[in-house]
Amino acid sequence: DTEVTQTPKHLVMGMTNKKSLKCEQHMGHRAMYWYKQKAKKPPELMFVYSYEKLSINESVPSRFSPECPNSSLLNLHLHALQPEDSALYLCASSHPTGRAGDTGELFFGEGSRLTVL
Amino acid sequence: GQQLNQSPQSMFIQEGEDVSMNCTSSSIFNTWLWYKQDPGEGPVLLIALYKAGELTSNGRLTAQFGITRKDSFLNISASIPSDVGIYFCAGPNTGNQFYFGTGTSLTVIP
């Protein structure tokens, strides 16, 4: 069973809606990630939080707004999305890479399938 | 961002056959990761490799960390129908970025 939990598993929204994706991990990891994945393609990095601070934003449109309320939780707020934003959104966590003794393992949640109509 | 080259892109094999796939990079990595992803699900970590030349097994899966630290290999022995899925390799840098391979899609024919 995955130790990274994502909700909801499926989400359908209109282009004017506001919704949120949620992620929780209890592995003591201090780096958390949002990825976007299209069918049969590798995950594409969107955002990275390290020690609850946004450390990487891969030029993601402002209609996606991440939030890290504490070391276990990560949210992705969605507003005014476009149909091309339909994808599988993956949350992941790891120990911050580059630390002495870090094993560099990344653990994914089961994903949230988003459909924008 | 950097992308790792993974081959083959797809494989169609008979149940019971062995499978080999590999991943190459222009940069060295200190860790290599192998994932399996089922349709509509998140990638699941299969094997992690930490040392050049290391050979690690997980059941019917065996992965190797290349000596040059620029490649890695995954073998699956005696394939079964539940091995179907997309396999990704990945490696981290020191800045919380993980680079992913292009994926190998495996189909097992009963």
Coordinates of N, CA and C in Angstrom, one line a residue:
Chain A
D1 N 0.8 -1.2 0.0 CA 0.0 0.0 0.0 C 0.9 1.3 0.0
T2 N 0.5 2.2 -0.8 CA 1.2 3.5 -0.9 C 1.1 4.2 0.4
E3 N 2.2 4.9 0.8 CA 2.2 5.7 2.0 C 2.0 7.2 1.7
V4 N 1.8 7.5 0.4 CA 1.4 8.8 -0.1 C -0.1 8.7 -0.5
T5 N -0.9 9.5 0.1 CA -2.4 9.4 -0.2 C -2.8 10.6 -0.9
Q6 N -3.5 10.4 -2.0 CA -4.1 11.5 -2.8 C -5.6 11.4 -2.8
T7 N -6.2 12.6 -2.7 CA -7.7 12.7 -2.9 C -8.0 13.9 -3.7
P8 N -9.1 13.9 -4.5 CA -9.8 12.7 -4.9 C -9.1 11.9 -5.9
K9 N -9.6 10.7 -6.2 CA -9.0 9.8 -7.2 C -9.4 10.3 -8.6
H10 N -10.6 10.8 -8.7 CA -11.1 11.3 -10.0 C -11.8 12.7 -9.7
L11 N -11.6 13.6 -10.6 CA -12.2 14.9 -10.5 C -12.6 15.4 -11.9
V12 N -13.8 15.8 -12.1 CA -14.3 16.4 -13.3 C -14.7 17.8 -13.0
M13 N -14.2 18.8 -13.7 CA -14.5 20.2 -13.4 C -14.7 21.0 -14.7
G14 N -15.5 22.0 -14.6 CA -15.7 22.9 -15.7 C -14.6 24.0 -15.7
M15 N -14.5 24.7 -16.8 CA -13.4 25.7 -16.9 C -13.5 26.9 -15.9
T16 N -14.7 27.1 -15.3 CA -14.9 28.2 -14.4 C -14.9 27.7 -12.9
N17 N -14.7 26.4 -12.7 CA -14.7 25.9 -11.4 C -13.4 26.2 -10.6
K18 N -13.6 26.2 -9.3 CA -12.4 26.1 -8.4 C -12.4 24.8 -7.6
K19 N -11.3 24.1 -7.7 CA -11.2 22.8 -6.9 C -9.8 22.7 -6.4
S20 N -9.7 21.7 -5.5 CA -8.3 21.4 -5.0 C -8.0 19.9 -5.0
L21 N -6.8 19.6 -5.2 CA -6.2 18.2 -5.0 C -5.5 18.2 -3.7
K22 N -5.6 17.1 -3.0 CA -4.9 17.0 -1.7 C -4.0 15.8 -1.7
C23 N -2.9 15.9 -0.9 CA -1.9 14.9 -0.7 C -1.4 14.9 0.7
E24 N -1.2 13.7 1.2 CA -0.7 13.5 2.6 C 0.3 12.4 2.6
Q25 N 1.4 12.6 3.4 CA 2.4 11.5 3.5 C 2.8 11.5 5.0
H26 N 3.1 10.3 5.5 CA 3.5 10.1 6.9 C 4.8 9.3 6.9
M27 N 5.7 9.7 6.0 CA 7.0 9.0 6.0 C 8.1 9.9 6.5
G28 N 7.7 11.1 7.0 CA 8.7 12.0 7.6 C 9.5 12.7 6.5
H29 N 9.1 12.6 5.3 CA 9.8 13.3 4.2 C 9.6 14.8 4.3
R30 N 10.6 15.5 3.9 CA 10.5 17.0 4.0 C 10.6 17.6 2.6
A31 N 10.5 16.8 1.5 CA 10.4 17.3 0.2 C 9.1 16.7 -0.4
M32 N 8.3 17.5 -1.0 CA 7.0 17.1 -1.6 C 6.9 17.7 -3.0
Y33 N 6.2 16.9 -3.9 CA 6.2 17.3 -5.3 C 4.9 17.1 -5.9
W34 N 4.6 18.0 -6.9 CA 3.5 17.8 -7.8 C 4.0 17.5 -9.2
Y35 N 3.5 16.4 -9.8 CA 3.8 16.1 -11.2 C 2.5 16.1 -12.0
K36 N 2.6 16.4 -13.3 CA 1.5 16.2 -14.2 C 2.0 15.1 -15.2
Q37 N 1.1 14.2 -15.5 CA 1.4 13.1 -16.4 C 0.3 12.9 -17.5
K38 N 0.7 12.9 -18.7 CA -0.1 12.5 -19.8 C 0.1 11.0 -20.1
A39 N -0.9 10.5 -20.8 CA -0.9 9.0 -21.1 C 0.4 8.6 -21.8
K40 N 1.0 7.5 -21.2 CA 2.2 6.8 -21.8 C 3.4 7.7 -21.8
K41 N 3.4 8.8 -21.1 CA 4.6 9.7 -21.0 C 5.1 9.7 -19.6
P42 N 6.4 10.1 -19.4 CA 6.9 10.2 -18.0 C 6.3 11.4 -17.3
P43 N 6.3 11.3 -15.9 CA 5.8 12.4 -15.1 C 6.6 13.7 -15.4
E44 N 5.9 14.9 -15.5 CA 6.5 16.2 -15.7 C 6.4 16.9 -14.4
L45 N 7.6 17.4 -13.9 CA 7.6 18.1 -12.7 C 6.9 19.5 -12.8
M46 N 6.1 19.8 -11.8 CA 5.4 21.1 -11.7 C 6.0 21.9 -10.6
F47 N 5.9 21.4 -9.3 CA 6.4 22.1 -8.2 C 7.1 21.2 -7.2
V48 N 8.0 21.8 -6.5 CA 8.7 21.1 -5.4 C 8.7 22.0 -4.1
Y49 N 8.3 21.4 -3.0 CA 8.4 22.1 -1.7 C 9.5 21.3 -0.9
S50 N 10.4 22.1 -0.3 CA 11.4 21.6 0.5 C 11.3 22.3 1.9
Y51 N 11.2 21.5 2.9 CA 11.0 22.1 4.3 C 9.8 23.1 4.2
E52 N 8.7 22.7 3.6 CA 7.5 23.5 3.5 C 7.7 24.8 2.7
K53 N 8.8 25.0 2.1 CA 8.9 26.2 1.2 C 9.0 25.8 -0.2
L54 N 8.4 26.6 -1.1 CA 8.4 26.4 -2.5 C 9.8 26.6 -3.0
S55 N 10.4 25.5 -3.5 CA 11.8 25.6 -4.0 C 11.9 25.5 -5.5
I56 N 10.9 24.9 -6.2 CA 11.0 24.8 -7.6 C 9.6 25.0 -8.2
N57 N 9.4 25.9 -9.2 CA 8.2 26.1 -9.9 C 8.6 26.0 -11.4
E58 N 8.2 25.0 -12.1 CA 8.7 24.8 -13.4 C 7.8 25.6 -14.4
S59 N 7.7 26.9 -14.2 CA 7.0 27.8 -15.1 C 5.6 27.3 -15.3
V60 N 4.9 26.9 -14.2 CA 3.6 26.4 -14.3 C 2.6 27.6 -14.3
P61 N 1.6 27.6 -15.2 CA 0.6 28.7 -15.3 C 0.0 28.9 -13.9
S62 N -0.4 30.2 -13.7 CA -0.9 30.6 -12.4 C -2.3 30.0 -12.0
R63 N -2.9 29.4 -13.0 CA -4.2 28.7 -12.7 C -4.0 27.5 -11.8
F64 N -2.7 27.1 -11.6 CA -2.3 26.1 -10.7 C -1.6 26.8 -9.5
S65 N -2.1 26.5 -8.3 CA -1.6 27.2 -7.2 C -1.3 26.2 -6.1
P66 N 0.0 25.9 -5.8 CA 0.3 24.9 -4.7 C 0.3 25.5 -3.3
E67 N 0.2 24.7 -2.4 CA 0.2 25.1 -1.0 C 0.7 24.0 -0.1
C68 N 1.6 24.3 0.8 CA 2.1 23.2 1.7 C 1.8 23.7 3.2
P69 N 0.7 23.3 3.7 CA 0.3 23.8 5.1 C 1.2 23.3 6.2
N70 N 1.7 22.1 6.0 CA 2.7 21.5 7.0 C 3.5 20.5 6.4
S71 N 4.4 19.8 7.1 CA 5.3 18.9 6.5 C 4.7 17.6 6.0
S72 N 3.4 17.4 6.3 CA 2.7 16.2 5.8 C 1.8 16.4 4.7
L73 N 1.4 17.6 4.5 CA 0.3 17.9 3.6 C 0.7 18.8 2.4
L74 N 0.1 18.5 1.3 CA 0.4 19.3 0.0 C -0.9 19.4 -0.7
N75 N -1.2 20.6 -1.1 CA -2.4 20.9 -1.9 C -2.1 21.5 -3.2
L76 N -3.0 21.3 -4.2 CA -2.9 21.9 -5.5 C -4.2 22.5 -5.8
H77 N -4.3 23.9 -5.8 CA -5.5 24.6 -6.0 C -5.7 24.9 -7.5
L78 N -6.9 24.6 -8.0 CA -7.1 24.7 -9.5 C -8.2 25.7 -9.7
H79 N -7.9 26.6 -10.7 CA -8.9 27.6 -11.0 C -8.8 28.0 -12.5
A80 N -10.0 28.0 -13.1 CA -10.0 28.4 -14.6 C -9.1 27.6 -15.4
L81 N -9.2 26.3 -15.3 CA -8.4 25.4 -16.0 C -8.9 25.3 -17.5
Q82 N -8.0 24.7 -18.3 CA -8.3 24.5 -19.7 C -8.4 23.0 -20.0
P83 N -9.2 22.6 -21.0 CA -9.3 21.2 -21.3 C -7.9 20.5 -21.5
E84 N -6.9 21.2 -22.0 CA -5.6 20.6 -22.1 C -4.9 20.3 -20.8
D85 N -5.5 20.8 -19.7 CA -4.9 20.5 -18.4 C -5.4 19.1 -17.9
S86 N -6.3 18.5 -18.6 CA -6.8 17.2 -18.2 C -5.6 16.2 -18.2
A87 N -5.4 15.5 -17.1 CA -4.2 14.6 -17.0 C -4.3 13.9 -15.7
L88 N -3.3 13.1 -15.4 CA -3.1 12.4 -14.1 C -2.2 13.3 -13.3
Y89 N -2.6 13.8 -12.1 CA -1.7 14.6 -11.3 C -1.2 13.7 -10.1
L90 N 0.1 13.7 -10.0 CA 0.8 12.8 -9.1 C 1.4 13.7 -8.0
C91 N 1.2 13.3 -6.8 CA 2.0 13.8 -5.7 C 3.1 12.8 -5.3
A92 N 4.2 13.3 -4.9 CA 5.3 12.4 -4.4 C 6.0 13.1 -3.3
S93 N 6.8 12.2 -2.6 CA 7.6 12.8 -1.5 C 8.9 12.0 -1.4
S94 N 9.9 12.7 -0.8 CA 11.2 12.1 -0.6 C 11.9 12.9 0.5
H95 N 13.0 12.3 1.0 CA 13.9 13.1 1.8 C 14.5 14.1 0.9
P96 N 14.8 15.3 1.3 CA 15.5 16.3 0.4 C 16.8 15.7 -0.1
T97 N 17.0 15.7 -1.5 CA 18.1 15.1 -2.1 C 19.4 15.9 -1.8
G98 N 20.5 15.3 -1.8 CA 21.7 16.0 -1.5 C 22.2 16.0 -0.1
R99 N 21.3 15.6 0.8 CA 21.7 15.4 2.2 C 22.7 14.3 2.3
A100 N 23.6 14.4 3.3 CA 24.5 13.3 3.5 C 23.7 12.1 4.0
G101 N 23.9 10.9 3.3 CA 23.2 9.7 3.7 C 21.8 9.6 3.0
D102 N 21.4 10.6 2.3 CA 20.1 10.5 1.6 C 20.2 9.4 0.5
T103 N 19.1 8.6 0.5 CA 19.0 7.5 -0.4 C 18.4 7.9 -1.8
G104 N 17.8 9.1 -1.9 CA 17.3 9.5 -3.1 C 16.1 8.8 -3.7
E105 N 15.3 8.3 -2.8 CA 14.1 7.5 -3.3 C 12.9 8.4 -3.3
L106 N 12.1 8.3 -4.3 CA 10.9 9.1 -4.5 C 9.7 8.2 -4.5
F107 N 8.7 8.5 -3.7 CA 7.5 7.7 -3.5 C 6.3 8.5 -4.0
F108 N 5.5 7.9 -4.9 CA 4.3 8.5 -5.5 C 3.1 8.0 -4.8
G109 N 2.1 8.9 -4.8 CA 0.7 8.6 -4.5 C 0.1 7.9 -5.7
E110 N -1.2 7.5 -5.6 CA -1.9 6.8 -6.6 C -2.4 7.7 -7.7
G111 N -2.3 9.0 -7.5 CA -2.7 10.0 -8.5 C -4.2 10.4 -8.5
S112 N -4.4 11.6 -9.0 CA -5.8 12.2 -9.2 C -6.0 12.4 -10.7
R113 N -7.0 11.7 -11.2 CA -7.3 11.8 -12.6 C -8.2 13.0 -12.8
L114 N -7.7 14.1 -13.5 CA -8.5 15.3 -13.6 C -9.0 15.4 -15.1
T115 N -10.3 15.7 -15.2 CA -10.9 15.9 -16.5 C -11.5 17.3 -16.5
V116 N -11.1 18.2 -17.4 CA -11.6 19.5 -17.5 C -12.5 19.6 -18.7
L117 N -13.7 20.0 -18.5 CA -14.7 20.0 -19.6 C -14.8 21.4 -20.2
Chain B
G1 N 13.7 19.8 -18.7 CA 14.7 19.2 -17.9 C 15.3 18.0 -18.6
Q2 N 16.4 17.5 -18.0 CA 17.1 16.4 -18.6 C 16.2 15.2 -18.6
Q3 N 16.3 14.4 -19.7 CA 15.5 13.2 -19.9 C 16.4 12.1 -20.1
L4 N 16.1 10.9 -19.5 CA 16.9 9.8 -19.7 C 16.4 9.0 -20.9
N5 N 17.3 8.4 -21.6 CA 16.9 7.5 -22.8 C 16.7 6.1 -22.4
Q6 N 15.5 5.6 -22.6 CA 15.1 4.3 -22.2 C 14.8 3.4 -23.4
S7 N 15.3 2.2 -23.4 CA 14.9 1.3 -24.6 C 14.8 -0.1 -24.1
P8 N 13.9 -0.9 -24.8 CA 13.2 -0.4 -25.9 C 12.0 0.4 -25.5
Q9 N 11.3 1.1 -26.5 CA 10.1 1.9 -26.2 C 9.0 1.0 -25.8
S10 N 8.9 -0.2 -26.5 CA 7.8 -1.1 -26.2 C 8.3 -2.5 -26.4
M11 N 7.6 -3.5 -25.8 CA 8.0 -4.9 -25.9 C 6.7 -5.7 -25.9
F12 N 6.6 -6.7 -26.7 CA 5.5 -7.6 -26.7 C 6.1 -9.0 -26.6
I13 N 5.9 -9.7 -25.5 CA 6.5 -11.0 -25.2 C 5.5 -12.0 -24.8
Q14 N 5.9 -13.2 -25.0 CA 5.1 -14.4 -24.5 C 5.3 -14.6 -23.0
E15 N 4.2 -15.0 -22.4 CA 4.3 -15.3 -20.9 C 5.4 -16.3 -20.7
G16 N 6.2 -16.1 -19.7 CA 7.3 -17.1 -19.4 C 8.7 -16.6 -19.9
E17 N 8.6 -15.7 -20.9 CA 9.9 -15.2 -21.4 C 10.6 -14.2 -20.4
D18 N 11.9 -14.0 -20.6 CA 12.6 -13.0 -19.9 C 12.6 -11.7 -20.6
V19 N 12.7 -10.6 -19.8 CA 12.7 -9.2 -20.4 C 13.9 -8.5 -20.0
S20 N 14.5 -7.7 -20.9 CA 15.6 -6.8 -20.5 C 15.3 -5.4 -21.1
M21 N 15.5 -4.4 -20.3 CA 15.4 -3.0 -20.7 C 16.5 -2.2 -20.1
N22 N 16.9 -1.1 -20.7 CA 17.9 -0.3 -20.2 C 17.7 1.2 -20.2
C23 N 18.5 1.9 -19.5 CA 18.3 3.4 -19.4 C 19.7 4.0 -19.4
T24 N 19.8 5.1 -20.3 CA 21.1 5.7 -20.4 C 21.0 7.2 -20.2
S25 N 22.1 7.8 -19.7 CA 22.1 9.3 -19.4 C 23.4 9.9 -19.9
S26 N 23.4 11.2 -20.2 CA 24.6 11.8 -20.5 C 25.3 12.3 -19.2
S27 N 24.6 12.2 -18.1 CA 25.2 12.6 -16.8 C 25.3 11.5 -15.9
I28 N 26.2 11.5 -14.9 CA 26.3 10.5 -13.9 C 25.2 10.6 -12.9
F29 N 24.8 9.5 -12.3 CA 23.8 9.5 -11.2 C 24.4 8.8 -10.0
N30 N 24.1 9.2 -8.8 CA 24.5 8.4 -7.6 C 23.4 7.4 -7.2
T31 N 22.2 7.6 -7.7 CA 21.1 6.7 -7.4 C 20.4 6.4 -8.7
W32 N 20.0 5.2 -8.9 CA 19.1 4.8 -10.0 C 17.9 4.2 -9.4
L33 N 16.7 4.6 -9.9 CA 15.4 4.1 -9.5 C 14.7 3.4 -10.6
W34 N 14.0 2.3 -10.4 CA 13.1 1.7 -11.4 C 11.7 1.6 -10.8
Y35 N 10.7 2.1 -11.7 CA 9.3 2.1 -11.3 C 8.5 1.3 -12.3
K36 N 7.4 0.8 -11.8 CA 6.3 0.2 -12.7 C 5.1 1.0 -12.5
Q37 N 4.4 1.3 -13.6 CA 3.1 2.0 -13.5 C 2.0 1.3 -14.3
D38 N 0.9 1.0 -13.6 CA -0.3 0.5 -14.2 C -1.1 1.6 -14.7
P39 N -2.0 1.4 -15.7 CA -2.8 2.5 -16.2 C -3.7 3.1 -15.1
G40 N -3.6 4.5 -15.1 CA -4.4 5.2 -14.1 C -3.9 5.2 -12.7
E41 N -2.8 4.6 -12.5 CA -2.2 4.6 -11.1 C -0.9 5.3 -11.1
G42 N -0.4 5.6 -9.8 CA 0.9 6.2 -9.7 C 2.0 5.2 -9.9
P43 N 3.2 5.7 -10.3 CA 4.3 4.7 -10.4 C 4.7 4.1 -9.0
V44 N 5.0 2.9 -9.0 CA 5.4 2.2 -7.8 C 6.9 1.9 -7.9
L45 N 7.7 2.2 -6.9 CA 9.1 2.0 -6.8 C 9.4 0.5 -6.7
L46 N 10.1 -0.1 -7.7 CA 10.5 -1.5 -7.7 C 11.8 -1.8 -7.0
I47 N 12.8 -1.0 -7.5 CA 14.2 -1.2 -7.1 C 14.9 0.1 -7.0
A48 N 15.8 0.3 -6.0 CA 16.6 1.4 -5.9 C 18.1 0.9 -5.9
L49 N 19.0 1.6 -6.6 CA 20.4 1.2 -6.7 C 21.2 2.4 -6.3
Y50 N 22.3 2.1 -5.5 CA 23.0 3.2 -4.9 C 24.5 3.3 -5.2
K51 N 25.0 2.2 -5.8 CA 26.4 2.1 -6.0 C 26.8 1.5 -7.4
A52 N 27.8 2.1 -8.0 CA 28.2 1.7 -9.4 C 28.6 0.2 -9.3
G53 N 28.0 -0.6 -10.3 CA 28.3 -2.0 -10.3 C 27.3 -2.8 -9.5
E54 N 26.5 -2.2 -8.7 CA 25.6 -2.9 -7.8 C 24.5 -3.7 -8.6
L55 N 24.3 -4.9 -8.1 CA 23.2 -5.8 -8.7 C 22.2 -6.1 -7.6
T56 N 21.0 -5.7 -7.8 CA 20.0 -5.9 -6.8 C 18.8 -6.6 -7.3
S57 N 18.2 -7.5 -6.5 CA 17.1 -8.3 -6.9 C 15.9 -8.0 -6.1
N58 N 14.7 -8.1 -6.7 CA 13.4 -8.0 -6.0 C 12.5 -9.1 -6.6
G59 N 12.5 -10.3 -6.0 CA 11.7 -11.4 -6.6 C 12.3 -11.7 -8.0
R60 N 11.4 -11.6 -9.0 CA 11.8 -12.0 -10.4 C 12.5 -10.8 -11.1
L61 N 12.7 -9.7 -10.4 CA 13.3 -8.5 -11.0 C 14.7 -8.4 -10.5
T62 N 15.6 -8.0 -11.5 CA 17.0 -7.8 -11.1 C 17.4 -6.5 -11.8
A63 N 18.1 -5.6 -11.1 CA 18.5 -4.3 -11.7 C 20.0 -4.2 -11.4
Q64 N 20.7 -3.5 -12.3 CA 22.1 -3.2 -12.2 C 22.4 -1.7 -12.4
F65 N 23.3 -1.2 -11.6 CA 23.8 0.1 -11.7 C 25.0 0.0 -12.5
G66 N 25.0 0.7 -13.7 CA 26.2 0.6 -14.6 C 27.5 1.1 -14.0
I67 N 28.6 0.6 -14.4 CA 29.9 0.9 -13.9 C 30.2 2.4 -14.2
T68 N 29.8 2.9 -15.3 CA 30.1 4.3 -15.7 C 29.2 5.3 -14.9
R69 N 28.2 4.8 -14.2 CA 27.2 5.5 -13.5 C 26.2 6.3 -14.4
K70 N 26.3 6.0 -15.7 CA 25.5 6.7 -16.7 C 24.4 5.8 -17.3
D71 N 24.3 4.6 -16.8 CA 23.3 3.7 -17.2 C 22.9 2.7 -16.2
S72 N 21.7 2.1 -16.5 CA 21.2 1.1 -15.6 C 20.3 0.1 -16.4
F73 N 20.2 -1.1 -15.8 CA 19.5 -2.2 -16.6 C 18.5 -2.8 -15.7
L74 N 17.3 -3.2 -16.2 CA 16.3 -4.0 -15.5 C 16.0 -5.2 -16.2
N75 N 16.0 -6.4 -15.5 CA 15.6 -7.6 -16.1 C 14.5 -8.2 -15.3
I76 N 13.5 -8.8 -16.1 CA 12.4 -9.5 -15.5 C 12.5 -10.9 -16.0
S77 N 12.5 -11.9 -15.1 CA 12.6 -13.3 -15.5 C 11.2 -13.9 -15.4
A78 N 11.0 -14.9 -16.3 CA 9.7 -15.7 -16.4 C 8.5 -14.8 -16.3
S79 N 8.3 -13.9 -17.2 CA 7.2 -12.9 -17.2 C 5.9 -13.6 -17.0
I80 N 5.0 -12.8 -16.3 CA 3.6 -13.2 -16.1 C 2.7 -12.1 -16.5
P81 N 1.4 -12.4 -16.7 CA 0.5 -11.3 -17.2 C 0.5 -10.1 -16.4
S82 N 0.6 -10.2 -15.0 CA 0.6 -9.0 -14.2 C 1.8 -8.1 -14.3
D83 N 2.8 -8.5 -15.1 CA 4.0 -7.7 -15.3 C 3.7 -6.6 -16.4
V84 N 2.5 -6.7 -17.0 CA 2.1 -5.7 -18.0 C 2.1 -4.3 -17.3
G85 N 2.6 -3.3 -18.0 CA 2.6 -1.9 -17.5 C 3.7 -1.1 -18.2
I86 N 3.9 0.1 -17.7 CA 5.0 0.9 -18.2 C 6.1 1.0 -17.1
Y87 N 7.3 0.7 -17.5 CA 8.5 0.8 -16.6 C 9.3 2.0 -16.9
F88 N 9.5 2.8 -15.8 CA 10.3 4.0 -15.9 C 11.6 3.9 -15.1
C89 N 12.7 4.4 -15.6 CA 13.9 4.6 -14.8 C 13.9 6.0 -14.3
A90 N 14.6 6.3 -13.3 CA 14.7 7.7 -12.8 C 16.0 7.8 -12.0
G91 N 16.5 9.1 -11.9 CA 17.6 9.4 -11.1 C 17.5 10.8 -10.6
P92 N 18.0 11.0 -9.3 CA 17.9 12.4 -8.7 C 19.2 13.2 -8.8
N93 N 19.0 14.5 -8.9 CA 20.2 15.4 -8.7 C 20.2 15.8 -7.2
T94 N 21.0 16.7 -6.9 CA 21.1 17.2 -5.5 C 20.1 18.3 -5.2
G95 N 19.4 18.7 -6.1 CA 18.5 19.8 -6.0 C 17.0 19.5 -6.0
N96 N 16.7 18.3 -5.4 CA 15.3 17.8 -5.4 C 14.7 17.7 -6.7
Q97 N 15.4 17.4 -7.7 CA 14.9 17.1 -9.1 C 15.2 15.7 -9.5
F98 N 14.1 15.0 -9.9 CA 14.2 13.6 -10.4 C 14.0 13.6 -11.9
Y99 N 15.0 13.0 -12.6 CA 14.9 12.9 -14.1 C 14.3 11.5 -14.4
F100 N 13.4 11.5 -15.4 CA 12.7 10.2 -15.7 C 13.1 9.8 -17.1
G101 N 13.1 8.4 -17.3 CA 13.3 7.9 -18.6 C 12.0 8.0 -19.4
T102 N 12.1 7.7 -20.7 CA 11.0 7.8 -21.6 C 10.0 6.7 -21.4
G103 N 10.3 5.7 -20.7 CA 9.4 4.6 -20.4 C 9.5 3.4 -21.4
T104 N 9.3 2.2 -20.9 CA 9.2 1.0 -21.7 C 7.8 0.4 -21.4
S105 N 7.0 0.2 -22.5 CA 5.7 -0.3 -22.3 C 5.8 -1.9 -22.6
L106 N 5.4 -2.6 -21.6 CA 5.5 -4.1 -21.6 C 4.1 -4.7 -21.8
T107 N 4.0 -5.5 -22.8 CA 2.8 -6.3 -23.0 C 3.2 -7.8 -22.9
V108 N 2.5 -8.6 -22.1 CA 2.7 -10.0 -22.0 C 1.6 -10.8 -22.5
I109 N 1.9 -11.6 -23.5 CA 0.8 -12.4 -24.2 C 0.7 -13.7 -23.5
P110 N -0.5 -14.1 -23.0 CA -0.7 -15.3 -22.3 C -0.5 -16.5 -23.2

